[in-house]
Coordinates of C-alpha atoms and ligand atoms in Angstrom, one line a residue:
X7 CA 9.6 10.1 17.3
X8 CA 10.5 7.4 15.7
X9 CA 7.1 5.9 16.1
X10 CA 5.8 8.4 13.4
X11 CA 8.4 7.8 11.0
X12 CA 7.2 4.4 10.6
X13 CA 3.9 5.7 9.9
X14 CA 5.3 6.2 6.6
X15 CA 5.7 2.1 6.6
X16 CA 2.5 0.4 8.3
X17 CA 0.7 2.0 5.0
X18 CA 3.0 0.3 2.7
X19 CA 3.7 -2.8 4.5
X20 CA 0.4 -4.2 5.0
X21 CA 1.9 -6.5 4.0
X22 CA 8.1 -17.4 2.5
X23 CA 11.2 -18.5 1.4
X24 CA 10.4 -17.8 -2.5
X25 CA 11.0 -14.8 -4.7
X26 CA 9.2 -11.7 -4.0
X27 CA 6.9 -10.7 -6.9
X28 CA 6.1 -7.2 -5.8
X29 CA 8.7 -4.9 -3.8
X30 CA 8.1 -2.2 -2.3
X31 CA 11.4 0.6 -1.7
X32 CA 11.6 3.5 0.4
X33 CA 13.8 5.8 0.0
X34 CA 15.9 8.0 2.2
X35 CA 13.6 11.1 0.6
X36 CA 10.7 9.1 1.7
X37 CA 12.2 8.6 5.2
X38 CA 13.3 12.1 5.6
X39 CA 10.1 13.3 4.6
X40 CA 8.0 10.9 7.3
X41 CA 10.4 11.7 10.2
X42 CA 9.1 15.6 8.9
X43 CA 5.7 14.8 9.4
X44 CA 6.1 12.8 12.1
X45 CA 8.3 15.5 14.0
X46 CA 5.1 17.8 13.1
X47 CA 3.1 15.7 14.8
X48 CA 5.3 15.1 17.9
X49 CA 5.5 18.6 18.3
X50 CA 1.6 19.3 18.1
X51 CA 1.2 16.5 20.8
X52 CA 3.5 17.9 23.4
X53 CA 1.8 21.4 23.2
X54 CA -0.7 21.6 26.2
X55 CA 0.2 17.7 27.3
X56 CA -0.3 17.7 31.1
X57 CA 2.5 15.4 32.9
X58 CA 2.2 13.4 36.1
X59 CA 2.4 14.4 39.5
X60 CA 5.9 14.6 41.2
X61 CA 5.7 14.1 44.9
X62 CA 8.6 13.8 47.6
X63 CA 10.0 15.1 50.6
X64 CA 12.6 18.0 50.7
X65 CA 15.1 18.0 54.2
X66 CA 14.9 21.7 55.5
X67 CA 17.4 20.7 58.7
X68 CA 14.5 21.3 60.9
X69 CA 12.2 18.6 59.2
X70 CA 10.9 17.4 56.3
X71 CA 9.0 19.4 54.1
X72 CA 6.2 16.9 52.0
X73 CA 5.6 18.7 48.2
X74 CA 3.9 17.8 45.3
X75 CA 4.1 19.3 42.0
X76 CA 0.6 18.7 40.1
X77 CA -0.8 19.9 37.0
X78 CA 2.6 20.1 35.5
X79 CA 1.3 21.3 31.3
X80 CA 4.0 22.3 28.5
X81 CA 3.1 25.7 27.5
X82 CA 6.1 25.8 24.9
X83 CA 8.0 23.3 22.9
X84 CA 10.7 24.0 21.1
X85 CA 10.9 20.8 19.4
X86 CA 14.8 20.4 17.2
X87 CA 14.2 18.6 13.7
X88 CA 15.2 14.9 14.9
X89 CA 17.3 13.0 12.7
X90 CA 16.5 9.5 11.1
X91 CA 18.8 7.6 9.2
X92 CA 18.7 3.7 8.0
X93 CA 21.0 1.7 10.4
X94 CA 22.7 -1.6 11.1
X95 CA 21.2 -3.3 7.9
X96 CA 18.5 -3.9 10.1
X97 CA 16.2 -1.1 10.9
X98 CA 16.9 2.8 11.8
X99 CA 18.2 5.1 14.3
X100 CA 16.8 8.2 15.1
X101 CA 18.4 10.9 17.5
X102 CA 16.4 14.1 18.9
X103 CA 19.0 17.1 20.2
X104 CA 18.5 20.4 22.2
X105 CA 15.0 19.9 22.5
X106 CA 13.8 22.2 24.7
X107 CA 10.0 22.6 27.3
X108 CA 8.8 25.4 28.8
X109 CA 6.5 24.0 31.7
X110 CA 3.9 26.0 34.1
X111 CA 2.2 24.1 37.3
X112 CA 1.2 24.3 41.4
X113 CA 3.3 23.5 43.9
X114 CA 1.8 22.7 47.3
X115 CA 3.8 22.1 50.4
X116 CA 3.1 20.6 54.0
X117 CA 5.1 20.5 56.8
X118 CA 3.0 19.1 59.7
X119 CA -0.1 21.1 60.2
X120 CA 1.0 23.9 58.0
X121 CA -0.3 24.0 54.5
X122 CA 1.3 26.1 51.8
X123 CA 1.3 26.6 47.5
X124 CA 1.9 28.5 44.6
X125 CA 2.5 28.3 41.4
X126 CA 5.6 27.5 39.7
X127 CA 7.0 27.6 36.0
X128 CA 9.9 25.0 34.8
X129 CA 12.2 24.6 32.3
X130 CA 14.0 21.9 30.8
X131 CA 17.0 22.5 28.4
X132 CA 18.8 20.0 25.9
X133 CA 17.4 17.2 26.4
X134 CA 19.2 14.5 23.7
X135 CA 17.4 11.1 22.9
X136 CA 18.6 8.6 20.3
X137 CA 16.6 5.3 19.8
X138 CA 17.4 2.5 17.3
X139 CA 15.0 0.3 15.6
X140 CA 15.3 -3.1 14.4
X141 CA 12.8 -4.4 11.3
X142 CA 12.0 -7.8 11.2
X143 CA 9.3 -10.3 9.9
X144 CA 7.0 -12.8 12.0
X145 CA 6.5 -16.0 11.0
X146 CA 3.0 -14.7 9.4
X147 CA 4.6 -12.7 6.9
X148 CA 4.1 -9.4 8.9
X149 CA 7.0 -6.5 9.4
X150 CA 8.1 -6.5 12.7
X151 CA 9.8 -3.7 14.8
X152 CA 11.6 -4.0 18.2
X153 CA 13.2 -1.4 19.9
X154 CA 17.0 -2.4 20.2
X155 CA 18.5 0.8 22.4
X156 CA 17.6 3.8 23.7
X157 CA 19.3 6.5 25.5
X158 CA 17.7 9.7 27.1
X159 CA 20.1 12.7 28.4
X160 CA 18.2 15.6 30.5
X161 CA 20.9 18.8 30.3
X162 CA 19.6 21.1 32.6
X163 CA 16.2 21.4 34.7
X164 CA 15.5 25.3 35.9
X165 CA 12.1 25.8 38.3
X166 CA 10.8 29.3 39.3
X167 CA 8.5 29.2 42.1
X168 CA 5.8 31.8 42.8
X169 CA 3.0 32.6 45.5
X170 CA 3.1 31.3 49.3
X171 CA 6.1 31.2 51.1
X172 CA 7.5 30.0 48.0
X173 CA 11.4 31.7 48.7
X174 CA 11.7 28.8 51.3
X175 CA 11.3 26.0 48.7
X176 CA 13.1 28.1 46.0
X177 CA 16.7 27.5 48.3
X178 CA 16.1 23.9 47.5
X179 CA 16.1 24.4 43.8
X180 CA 18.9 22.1 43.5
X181 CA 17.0 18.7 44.9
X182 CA 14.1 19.7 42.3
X183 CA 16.6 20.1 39.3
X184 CA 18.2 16.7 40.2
X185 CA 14.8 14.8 41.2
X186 CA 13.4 15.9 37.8
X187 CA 16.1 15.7 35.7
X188 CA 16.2 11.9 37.1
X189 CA 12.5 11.4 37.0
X190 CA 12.5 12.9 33.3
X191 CA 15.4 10.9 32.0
X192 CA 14.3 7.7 33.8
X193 CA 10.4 8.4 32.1
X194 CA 11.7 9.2 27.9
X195 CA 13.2 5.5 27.4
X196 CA 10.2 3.6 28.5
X197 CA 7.7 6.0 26.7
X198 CA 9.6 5.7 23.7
X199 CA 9.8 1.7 23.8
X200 CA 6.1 1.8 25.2
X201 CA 5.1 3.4 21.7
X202 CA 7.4 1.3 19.5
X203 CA 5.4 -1.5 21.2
X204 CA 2.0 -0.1 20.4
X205 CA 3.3 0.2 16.6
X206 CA 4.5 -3.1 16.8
X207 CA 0.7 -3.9 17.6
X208 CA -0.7 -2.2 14.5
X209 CA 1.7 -4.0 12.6
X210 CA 0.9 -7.8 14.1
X211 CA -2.8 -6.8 13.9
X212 CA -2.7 -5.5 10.4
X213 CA -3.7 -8.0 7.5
X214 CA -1.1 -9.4 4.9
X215 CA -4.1 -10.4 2.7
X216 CA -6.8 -8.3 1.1
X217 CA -9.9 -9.3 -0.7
X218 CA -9.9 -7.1 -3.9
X219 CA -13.2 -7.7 -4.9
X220 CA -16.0 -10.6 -5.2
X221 CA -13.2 -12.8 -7.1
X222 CA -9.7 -12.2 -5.9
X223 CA -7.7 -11.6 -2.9
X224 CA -4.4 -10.3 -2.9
X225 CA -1.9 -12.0 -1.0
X226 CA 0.8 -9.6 0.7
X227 CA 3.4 -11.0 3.2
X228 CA 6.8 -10.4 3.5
X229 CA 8.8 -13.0 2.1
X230 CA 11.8 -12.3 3.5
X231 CA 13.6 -9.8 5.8
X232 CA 13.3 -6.2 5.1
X233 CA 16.7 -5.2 3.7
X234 CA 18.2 -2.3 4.5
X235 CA 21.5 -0.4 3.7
X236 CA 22.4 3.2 3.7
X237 CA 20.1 4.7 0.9
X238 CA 16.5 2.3 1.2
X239 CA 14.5 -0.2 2.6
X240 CA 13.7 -2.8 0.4
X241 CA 10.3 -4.6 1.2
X242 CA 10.1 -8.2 -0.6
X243 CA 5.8 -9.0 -0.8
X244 CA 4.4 -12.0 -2.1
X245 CA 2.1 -10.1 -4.5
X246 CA 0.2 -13.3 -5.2
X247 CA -3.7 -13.1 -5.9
X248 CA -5.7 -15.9 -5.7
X249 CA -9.4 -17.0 -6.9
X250 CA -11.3 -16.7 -3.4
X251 CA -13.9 -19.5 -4.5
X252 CA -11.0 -21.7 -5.7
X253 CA -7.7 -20.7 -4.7
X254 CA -4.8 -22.8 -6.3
X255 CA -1.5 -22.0 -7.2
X256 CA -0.6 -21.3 -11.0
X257 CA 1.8 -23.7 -13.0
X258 CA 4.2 -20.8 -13.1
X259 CA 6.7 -19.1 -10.6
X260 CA 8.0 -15.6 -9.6
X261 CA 11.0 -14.4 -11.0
X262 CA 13.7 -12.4 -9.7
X263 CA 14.0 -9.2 -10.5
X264 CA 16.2 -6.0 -9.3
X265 CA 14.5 -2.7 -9.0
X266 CA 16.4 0.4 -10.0
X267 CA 17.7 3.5 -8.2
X268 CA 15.3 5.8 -7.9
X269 CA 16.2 8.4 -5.4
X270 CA 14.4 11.4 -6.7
X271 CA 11.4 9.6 -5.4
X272 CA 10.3 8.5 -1.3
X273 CA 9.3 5.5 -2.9
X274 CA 8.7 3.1 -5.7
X275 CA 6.6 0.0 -5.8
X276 CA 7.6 -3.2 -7.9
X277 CA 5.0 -5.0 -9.6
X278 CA 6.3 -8.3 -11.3
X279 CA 4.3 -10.0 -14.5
X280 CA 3.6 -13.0 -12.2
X281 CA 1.3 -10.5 -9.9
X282 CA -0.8 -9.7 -13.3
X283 CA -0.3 -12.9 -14.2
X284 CA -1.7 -14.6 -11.3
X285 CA -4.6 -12.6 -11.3
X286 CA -5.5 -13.6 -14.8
X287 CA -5.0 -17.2 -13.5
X288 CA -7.7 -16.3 -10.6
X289 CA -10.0 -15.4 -13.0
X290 CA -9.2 -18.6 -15.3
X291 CA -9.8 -21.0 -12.8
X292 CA -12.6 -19.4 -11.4
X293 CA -14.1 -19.7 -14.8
X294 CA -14.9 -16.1 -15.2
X295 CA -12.9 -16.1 -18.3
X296 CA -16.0 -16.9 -20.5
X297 CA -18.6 -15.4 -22.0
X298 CA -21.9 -16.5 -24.3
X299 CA -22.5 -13.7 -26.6
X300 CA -25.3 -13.9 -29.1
X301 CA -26.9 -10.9 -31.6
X302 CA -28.5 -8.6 -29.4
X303 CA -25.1 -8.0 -27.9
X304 CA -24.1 -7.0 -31.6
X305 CA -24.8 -3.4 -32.3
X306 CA -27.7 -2.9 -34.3
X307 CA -25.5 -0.9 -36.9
X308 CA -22.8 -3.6 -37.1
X309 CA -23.2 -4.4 -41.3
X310 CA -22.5 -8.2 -39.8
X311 CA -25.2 -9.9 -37.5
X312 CA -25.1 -13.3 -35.9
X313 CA -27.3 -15.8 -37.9
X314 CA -27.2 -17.8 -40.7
X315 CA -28.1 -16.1 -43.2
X316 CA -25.4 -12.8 -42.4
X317 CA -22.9 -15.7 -42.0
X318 CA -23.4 -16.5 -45.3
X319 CA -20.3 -14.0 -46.5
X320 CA -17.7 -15.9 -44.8
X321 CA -19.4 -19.7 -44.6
X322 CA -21.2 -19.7 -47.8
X323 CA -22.6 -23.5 -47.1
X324 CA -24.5 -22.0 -43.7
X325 CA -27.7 -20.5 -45.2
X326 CA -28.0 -23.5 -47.3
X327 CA -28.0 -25.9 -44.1
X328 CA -29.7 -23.8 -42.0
X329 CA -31.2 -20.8 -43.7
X330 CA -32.4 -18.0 -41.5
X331 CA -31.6 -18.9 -38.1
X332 CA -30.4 -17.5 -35.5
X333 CA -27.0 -18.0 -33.9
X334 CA -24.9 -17.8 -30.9
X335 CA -21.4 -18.3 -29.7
X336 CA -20.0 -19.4 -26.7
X337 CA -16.3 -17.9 -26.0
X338 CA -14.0 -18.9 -23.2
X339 CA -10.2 -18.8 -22.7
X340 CA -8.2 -21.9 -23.6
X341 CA -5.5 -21.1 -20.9
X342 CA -4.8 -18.1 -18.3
X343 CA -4.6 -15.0 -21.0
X344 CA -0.7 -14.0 -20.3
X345 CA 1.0 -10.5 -19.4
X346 CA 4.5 -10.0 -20.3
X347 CA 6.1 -6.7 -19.5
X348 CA 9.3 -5.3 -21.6
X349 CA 10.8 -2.1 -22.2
X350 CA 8.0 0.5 -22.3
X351 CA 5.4 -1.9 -23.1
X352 CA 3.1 -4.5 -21.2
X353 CA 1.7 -6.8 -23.6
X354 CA -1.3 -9.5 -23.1
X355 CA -1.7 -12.5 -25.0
X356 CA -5.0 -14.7 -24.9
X357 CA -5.8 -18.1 -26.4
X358 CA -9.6 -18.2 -26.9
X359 CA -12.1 -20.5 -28.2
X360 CA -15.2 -20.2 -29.6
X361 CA -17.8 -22.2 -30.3
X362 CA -20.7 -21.0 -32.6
X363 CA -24.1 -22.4 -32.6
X364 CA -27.2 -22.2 -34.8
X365 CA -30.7 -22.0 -32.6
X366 CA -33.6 -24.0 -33.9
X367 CA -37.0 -21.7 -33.4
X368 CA -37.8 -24.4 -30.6
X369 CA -34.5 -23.5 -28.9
X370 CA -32.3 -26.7 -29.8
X371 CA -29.1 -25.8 -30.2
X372 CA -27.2 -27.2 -33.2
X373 CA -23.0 -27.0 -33.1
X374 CA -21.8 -25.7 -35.9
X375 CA -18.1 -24.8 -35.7
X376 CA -15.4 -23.9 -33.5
X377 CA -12.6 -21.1 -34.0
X378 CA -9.1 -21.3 -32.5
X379 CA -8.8 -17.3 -31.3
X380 CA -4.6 -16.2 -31.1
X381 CA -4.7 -12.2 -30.4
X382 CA -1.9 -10.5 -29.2
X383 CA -2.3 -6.5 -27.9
X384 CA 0.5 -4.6 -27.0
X385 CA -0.1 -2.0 -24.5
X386 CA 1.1 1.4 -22.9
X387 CA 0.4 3.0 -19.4
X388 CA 1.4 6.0 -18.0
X389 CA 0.3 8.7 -15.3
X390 CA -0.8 12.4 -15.8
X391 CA -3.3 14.2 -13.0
X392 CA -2.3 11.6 -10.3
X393 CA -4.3 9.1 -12.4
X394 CA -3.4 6.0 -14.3
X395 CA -3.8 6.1 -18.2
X396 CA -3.4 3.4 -21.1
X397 CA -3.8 2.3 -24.3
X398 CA -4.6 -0.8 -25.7
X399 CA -3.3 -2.1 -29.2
X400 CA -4.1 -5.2 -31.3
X401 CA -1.0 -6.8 -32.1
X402 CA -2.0 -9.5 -33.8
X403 CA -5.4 -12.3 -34.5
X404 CA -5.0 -15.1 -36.0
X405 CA -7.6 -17.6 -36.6
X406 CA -7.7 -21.1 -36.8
X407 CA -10.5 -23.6 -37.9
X408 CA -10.4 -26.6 -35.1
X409 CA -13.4 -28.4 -35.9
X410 CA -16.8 -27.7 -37.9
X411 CA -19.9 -29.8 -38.5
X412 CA -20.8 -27.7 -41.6
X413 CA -17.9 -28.7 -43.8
X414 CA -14.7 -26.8 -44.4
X415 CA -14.4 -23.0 -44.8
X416 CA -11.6 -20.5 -45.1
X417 CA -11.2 -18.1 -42.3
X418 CA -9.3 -15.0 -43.7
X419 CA -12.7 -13.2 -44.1
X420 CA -13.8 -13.3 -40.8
X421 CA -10.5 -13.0 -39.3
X422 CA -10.0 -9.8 -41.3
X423 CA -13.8 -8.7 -39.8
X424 CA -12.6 -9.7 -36.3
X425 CA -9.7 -7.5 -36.3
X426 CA -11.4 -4.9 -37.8
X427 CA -14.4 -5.1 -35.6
X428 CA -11.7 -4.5 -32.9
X429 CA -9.5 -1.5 -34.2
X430 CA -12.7 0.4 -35.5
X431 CA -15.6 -0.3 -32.3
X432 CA -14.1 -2.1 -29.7
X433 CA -10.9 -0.7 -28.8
X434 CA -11.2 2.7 -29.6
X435 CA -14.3 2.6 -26.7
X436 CA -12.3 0.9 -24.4
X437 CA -9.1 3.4 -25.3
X438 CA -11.6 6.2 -24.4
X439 CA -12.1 4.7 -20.8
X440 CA -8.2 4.3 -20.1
X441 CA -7.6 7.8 -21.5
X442 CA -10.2 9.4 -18.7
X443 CA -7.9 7.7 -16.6
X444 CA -8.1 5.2 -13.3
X445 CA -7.8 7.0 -9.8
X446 CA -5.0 6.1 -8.0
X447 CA -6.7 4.3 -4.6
X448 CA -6.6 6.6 -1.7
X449 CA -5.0 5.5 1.3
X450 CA -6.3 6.8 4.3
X451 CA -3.1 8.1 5.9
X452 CA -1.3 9.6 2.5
X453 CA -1.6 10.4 -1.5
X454 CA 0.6 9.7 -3.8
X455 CA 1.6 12.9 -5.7
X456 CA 4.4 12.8 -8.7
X457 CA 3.6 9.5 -10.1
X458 CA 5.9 7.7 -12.5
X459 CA 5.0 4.2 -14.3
X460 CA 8.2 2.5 -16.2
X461 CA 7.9 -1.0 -18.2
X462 CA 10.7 -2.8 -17.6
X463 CA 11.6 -6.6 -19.1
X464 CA 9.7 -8.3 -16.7
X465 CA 8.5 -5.9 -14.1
X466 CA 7.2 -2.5 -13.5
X467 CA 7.4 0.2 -11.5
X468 CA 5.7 2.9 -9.9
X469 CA 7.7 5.9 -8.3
X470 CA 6.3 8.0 -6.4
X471 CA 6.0 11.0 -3.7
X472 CA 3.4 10.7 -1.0
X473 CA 1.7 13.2 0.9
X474 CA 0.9 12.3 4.6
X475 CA -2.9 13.8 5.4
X476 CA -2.5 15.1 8.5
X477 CA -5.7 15.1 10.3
X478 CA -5.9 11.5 9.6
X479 CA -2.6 10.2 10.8
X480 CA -3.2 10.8 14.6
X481 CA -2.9 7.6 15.7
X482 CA -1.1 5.8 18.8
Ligands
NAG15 C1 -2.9 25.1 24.4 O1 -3.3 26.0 25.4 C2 -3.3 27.4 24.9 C3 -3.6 28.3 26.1 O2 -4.4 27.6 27.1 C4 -4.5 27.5 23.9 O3 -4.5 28.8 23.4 C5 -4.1 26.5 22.7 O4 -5.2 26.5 21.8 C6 -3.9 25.1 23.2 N1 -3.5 24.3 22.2 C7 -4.0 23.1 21.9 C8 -3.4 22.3 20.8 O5 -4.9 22.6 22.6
NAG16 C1 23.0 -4.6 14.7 O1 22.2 -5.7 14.2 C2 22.5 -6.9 14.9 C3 21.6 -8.0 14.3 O2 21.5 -7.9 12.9 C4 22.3 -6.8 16.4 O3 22.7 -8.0 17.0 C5 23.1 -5.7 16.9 O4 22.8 -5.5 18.3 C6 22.8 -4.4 16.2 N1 23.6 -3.3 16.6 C7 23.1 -2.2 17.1 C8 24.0 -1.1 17.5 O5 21.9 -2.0 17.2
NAG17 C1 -8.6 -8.6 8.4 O1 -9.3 -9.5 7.7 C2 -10.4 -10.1 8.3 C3 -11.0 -11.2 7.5 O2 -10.9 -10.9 6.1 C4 -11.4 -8.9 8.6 O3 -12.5 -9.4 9.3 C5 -10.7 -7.8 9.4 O4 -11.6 -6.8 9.6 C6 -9.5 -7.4 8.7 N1 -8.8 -6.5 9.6 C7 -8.3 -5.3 9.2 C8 -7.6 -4.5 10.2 O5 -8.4 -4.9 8.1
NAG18 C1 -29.7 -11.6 -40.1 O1 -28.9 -10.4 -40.2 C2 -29.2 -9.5 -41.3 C3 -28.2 -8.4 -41.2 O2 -26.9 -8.9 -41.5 C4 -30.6 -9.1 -41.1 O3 -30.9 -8.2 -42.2 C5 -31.6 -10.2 -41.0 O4 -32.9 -9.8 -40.7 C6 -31.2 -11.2 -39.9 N1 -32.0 -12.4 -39.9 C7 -32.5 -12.8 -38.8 C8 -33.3 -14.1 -38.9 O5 -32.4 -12.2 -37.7
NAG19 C1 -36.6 -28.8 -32.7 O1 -36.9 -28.6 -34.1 C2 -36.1 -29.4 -35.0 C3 -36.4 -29.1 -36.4 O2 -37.2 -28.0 -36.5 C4 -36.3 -30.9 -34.7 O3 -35.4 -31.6 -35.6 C5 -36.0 -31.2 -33.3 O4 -36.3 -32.5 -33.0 C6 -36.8 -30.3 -32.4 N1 -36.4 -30.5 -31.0 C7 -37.2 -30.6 -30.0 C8 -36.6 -30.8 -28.6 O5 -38.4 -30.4 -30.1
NAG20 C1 0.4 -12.5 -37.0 O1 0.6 -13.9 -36.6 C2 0.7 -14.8 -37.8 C3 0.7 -16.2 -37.3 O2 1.4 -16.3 -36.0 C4 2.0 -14.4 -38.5 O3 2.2 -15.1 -39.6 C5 2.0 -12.9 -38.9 O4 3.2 -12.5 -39.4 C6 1.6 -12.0 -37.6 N1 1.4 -10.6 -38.1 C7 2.0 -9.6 -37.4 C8 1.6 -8.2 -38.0 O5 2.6 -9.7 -36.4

């Protein structure tokens, strides 16, 4: 049982000392809703399962009677909803009541040279298990679960048996009830623990760090002990990416941060600005962040082009230096661009630099200028059709002159262009993407359904329902 309601946890936990910068909650919705599925699939498991042999020897006063009970297969299984409920600060307990098997098998009998057997149908009434769980974290960074106590109570064994001389065997109906009863309640514990091992497996061999594309990895280990009280488990997750060519840390820290309530919801995931913002830094130091652009990058319809002579409006001195040619610029980010996250609102800021060139028709390159770039876009996000939406919004651009070979200039006039270039062509395309939306990434063993995203100061969250897929949880 309690196996499957931790399926509801391997998918989230995939995932030292310092502050978590991505949580991950779940929720006692969450936890009543995987011991659901998990009961489900319990129950679909038992149907038709074929148990092992029992073999002994039954005292009929005159000898002993030799008997083994073979091909032993639940027809019916009338499997209680179990309860779960977070326990002990530490993991859960789970208790299974009443349950209740129908079983159908042959008996065959031998007592010395004589040879009998039959069939026989069983049943086995209220049986009670309870287990507890205890979560905990390896040294790697992975969640951990050991099994910490388990009892198993068999109420009451009843065996019918049919064919042969089967009213012999039938008088000793008492040594079957109490040798099955025994072998049943001696067998439940050590399955149980057996499969809380096997989980415990999945969980050692899963990874706590994921490569997210040809740049980044994402770095997810626990960073302290799961924490559990009476409503949720709180998962703490590094939620640190790094640059996979050149992985270094970034000169800025997690901070703490407390995630609301949200018990409407099996589960809500925290995402801090240092997550965002140490994926920015990946990019930085990888030196991604940096682009040459030059004029057949600029639409042909844009009224302004990149050469001399078009430059002219805003650097009138240009086309007199260097009339005609043509130009290009080379723009890269000063520092990581920054995400900040407040009520409602993620903004970005980015310090960039650019450095324009004029191209001699033999190819020299001759510097020219370079601009100080200070934008500032302000940002919302939100779900609708399980998918993630936005919209991006310039803030602010400011410009600054830091050096120029051709003399002084003002910049207001190409600032004004800039920003203009960006409300009227750039962001509006880019605002089309986010509106079509981002799929959420399906997991392979649930959805997320009833997606909320909130901005808080600092952090974010994403609440949400999930929706185990049945065929593709059967795993052991
Ligand atoms: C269990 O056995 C019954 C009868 O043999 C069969 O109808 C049913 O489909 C089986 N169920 C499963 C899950 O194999
Ligand atoms: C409760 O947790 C502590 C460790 O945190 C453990 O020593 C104790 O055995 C647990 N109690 C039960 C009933 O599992
Ligand atoms: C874990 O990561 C390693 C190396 O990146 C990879 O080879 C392996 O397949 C991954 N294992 C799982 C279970 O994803
Ligand atoms: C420079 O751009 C203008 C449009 O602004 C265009 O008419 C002109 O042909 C361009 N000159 C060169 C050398 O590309
Ligand atoms: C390219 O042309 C410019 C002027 O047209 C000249 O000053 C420069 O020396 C030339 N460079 C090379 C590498 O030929
Ligand atoms: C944009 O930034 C400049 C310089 O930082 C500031 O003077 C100006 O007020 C800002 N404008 C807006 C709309 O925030």
């Amino acid at each position: 049982m309690l196996p499957s309601v931790i399926v509801v946890l391997t998918f989230l936990s995939c995932a030292s000392g310092e502050n978590p910068a991505m949580q991950v909650i779940l929720t006692n919705k969450g936890l009543q809703y995987g011991k659901h599925a998990g009961a489900g699939l319990i129950q679909d498991k038992l149907e038709n399962m074929t148990l092992p042999d029992i073999t002994g020897d039954v005292d009929i006063k005159i000898g002993k009677v030799h008997y083994t009970l073979t091909g032993t297969t639940i027809t019916k299984c009338d499997f209680p909803e179990p309860s779960v409920e977070f326990f002990n600060a530490t993991g859960f307990k789970t208790s299974t009541s009443g349950l209740s098997v129908a079983l159908a098998g042959e008996w065959r009998t031998r007592f010395g040279i004589i040879h009998d057997g039959g069939s026989f149908n069983m049943a086995i009434f209220s049986v009670d298990v309870t287990s507890v769980v205890q979560l905990g974290r390896d040294s790697n960074g992975h969640l951990s679960i050991t099994s910490m106590s388990c009892d198993a109570v068999v109420g009451d064994v009843d065996i019918q048996f049919h064919g042969g001389a089967s009213w012999i065997i039938q008088r000793f109906v008492h040594h079957f009830k109490g040798k099955i009863k025994g072998k049943m309640e001696s067998n439940i514990c050590p399955a149980v623990t057996e499969s809380i091992e096997k989980l415990e497996f999945h969980l050692q061999a899963m990874n706590v760090s994921f490569d997210v594309n040809e740049v980044l990895y994402l770095d997810l280990p626990l960073t302290g002990l799961p924490l559990i009280d009476a409503s949720r488990l709180n998962l703490g997750l590094k939620g640190e990416f790094y640059s996979i060519k050149t992985p270094t840390e970034p000169p800025f820290k997690p901070q703490p941060f407390t995630m609301p309530e949200q018990p409407a919801y099996m589960l809500s995931v925290g995402v801090s600005e240092f997550t965002l913002n140490s994926a920015s830094f990946g990019y930085y130091s990888a030196g991604l962040l940096q682009v040459l652009i030059d004029d057949s990058m600029i639409p042909p319809s844009s009224p302004v082009h990149l050469n001399t002579t078009s430059m002219g409006v805003f650097i009138p001195q240009l086309p007199k230096k260097f009339p005609d040619l043509l130009m290009k610029l080379q723009v890269y980010a000063k520092e990581a661009p920054l995400f900040s996250f407040q009520s409602g609102a993620a903004k970005l800021s980015a310090q960039i630099d650019v450095k324009a060139f004029a191209i001699e028709p033999n190819s020299t390159q001759i510097p020219l200028f370079k601009l100080g770039v200070d934008s500032k876009f302000n940002s919302k996000w939100w779900f609708a059709d399980e998918t993630l939406k936005g919209s991006v919004a310039l803030d602010n651009i400011t410009l600054t002159l830091e050096s120029t070979e051709v003399g002084d200039f003002k910049v207001d006039g190409l600032q004004k262009t800039l920003s203009m270039a960006m409300k009227v062509a750039v962001l509006p395309k880019l605002n089309g993407e986010l509106g079509k939306g981002i799929a959420l990434p399906r997991m392979k063993h649930a959805q997320l359904v009833n997606s909320v995203l909130k901005m808080e100061e600092g952090f974010m969250t994403v609440s949400s329902d999930a929706k185990l897929l049945m065929e593709d949880t059967r795993f052991n």
